[in-house]
mmCIF file of C-alpha atoms in Angstrom:
data_model
loop_
_atom_site.group_PDB
_atom_site.id
_atom_site.type_symbol
_atom_site.label_atom_id
_atom_site.label_comp_id
_atom_site.label_asym_id
_atom_site.label_seq_id
_atom_site.Cartn_x
_atom_site.Cartn_y
_atom_site.Cartn_z
ATOM 1 C CA MET A 729 0.094 0.142 0.249
ATOM 2 C CA SER A 730 1.039 3.151 -1.082
ATOM 3 C CA ALA A 731 1.059 6.989 1.055
ATOM 4 C CA PHE A 732 -1.698 7.669 -1.507
ATOM 5 C CA ASP A 733 -3.682 4.362 -0.870
ATOM 6 C CA SER A 734 -3.599 5.036 3.188
ATOM 7 C CA GLY A 735 -4.450 8.775 2.163
ATOM 8 C CA GLN A 736 -7.486 8.394 -0.423
ATOM 9 C CA ARG A 737 -9.066 5.758 1.846
ATOM 10 C CA PRO A 738 -9.986 7.657 4.944
ATOM 11 C CA SER A 739 -10.972 10.211 2.241
ATOM 12 C CA LEU A 740 -13.215 8.027 0.325
ATOM 13 C CA THR A 741 -15.137 6.862 3.615
ATOM 14 C CA ALA A 742 -15.506 10.780 4.409
ATOM 15 C CA ALA A 743 -16.856 11.540 1.356
ATOM 16 C CA GLN A 744 -19.330 8.989 1.378
ATOM 17 C CA THR A 745 -20.865 9.442 4.575
ATOM 18 C CA PHE A 746 -20.962 12.891 3.926
ATOM 19 C CA ARG A 747 -24.765 14.593 4.280
ATOM 20 C CA TYR A 748 -25.352 17.739 2.446
ATOM 21 C CA GLN A 749 -27.517 20.456 4.642
ATOM 22 C CA PRO A 750 -28.508 23.400 2.649
ATOM 23 C CA MET A 751 -28.717 26.633 3.935
ATOM 24 C CA THR A 752 -32.781 27.456 4.614
ATOM 25 C CA VAL A 753 -34.625 30.532 5.626
ATOM 26 C CA GLU A 754 -38.085 29.743 5.990
ATOM 27 C CA GLY A 755 -38.181 26.268 5.177
ATOM 28 C CA ARG A 756 -36.266 26.313 1.379
ATOM 29 C CA ALA A 757 -33.081 25.987 0.269
ATOM 30 C CA VAL A 758 -31.461 29.665 -0.900
ATOM 31 C CA THR A 759 -28.370 30.031 -2.711
ATOM 32 C CA VAL A 760 -25.175 30.649 -1.130
ATOM 33 C CA SER A 761 -21.732 30.686 -2.552
ATOM 34 C CA GLY A 762 -18.288 30.530 -1.567
ATOM 35 C CA VAL A 763 -19.034 27.477 1.565
ATOM 36 C CA LYS A 764 -16.311 24.815 1.264
ATOM 37 C CA ASN A 765 -16.314 21.430 3.102
ATOM 38 C CA THR A 766 -13.057 20.693 4.917
ATOM 39 C CA PHE A 767 -12.790 17.248 6.315
ATOM 40 C CA HIS A 768 -9.475 16.537 9.167
ATOM 41 C CA TYR A 769 -7.905 13.711 9.898
ATOM 42 C CA ARG A 770 -6.305 12.366 12.769
ATOM 43 C CA ILE A 771 -2.970 10.233 12.327
ATOM 44 C CA LYS A 772 -1.797 7.710 14.558
#
């Protein structure tokens, strides 16, 4: 297993479990620009 593989697997797992939650106003989804989603990892 390469260093890339060991970093890729947690990334894929995080992406698969990620659930998008849109910004809502009065119960309706609204467009928001400039939003970034970040995954944090703890290396043991």
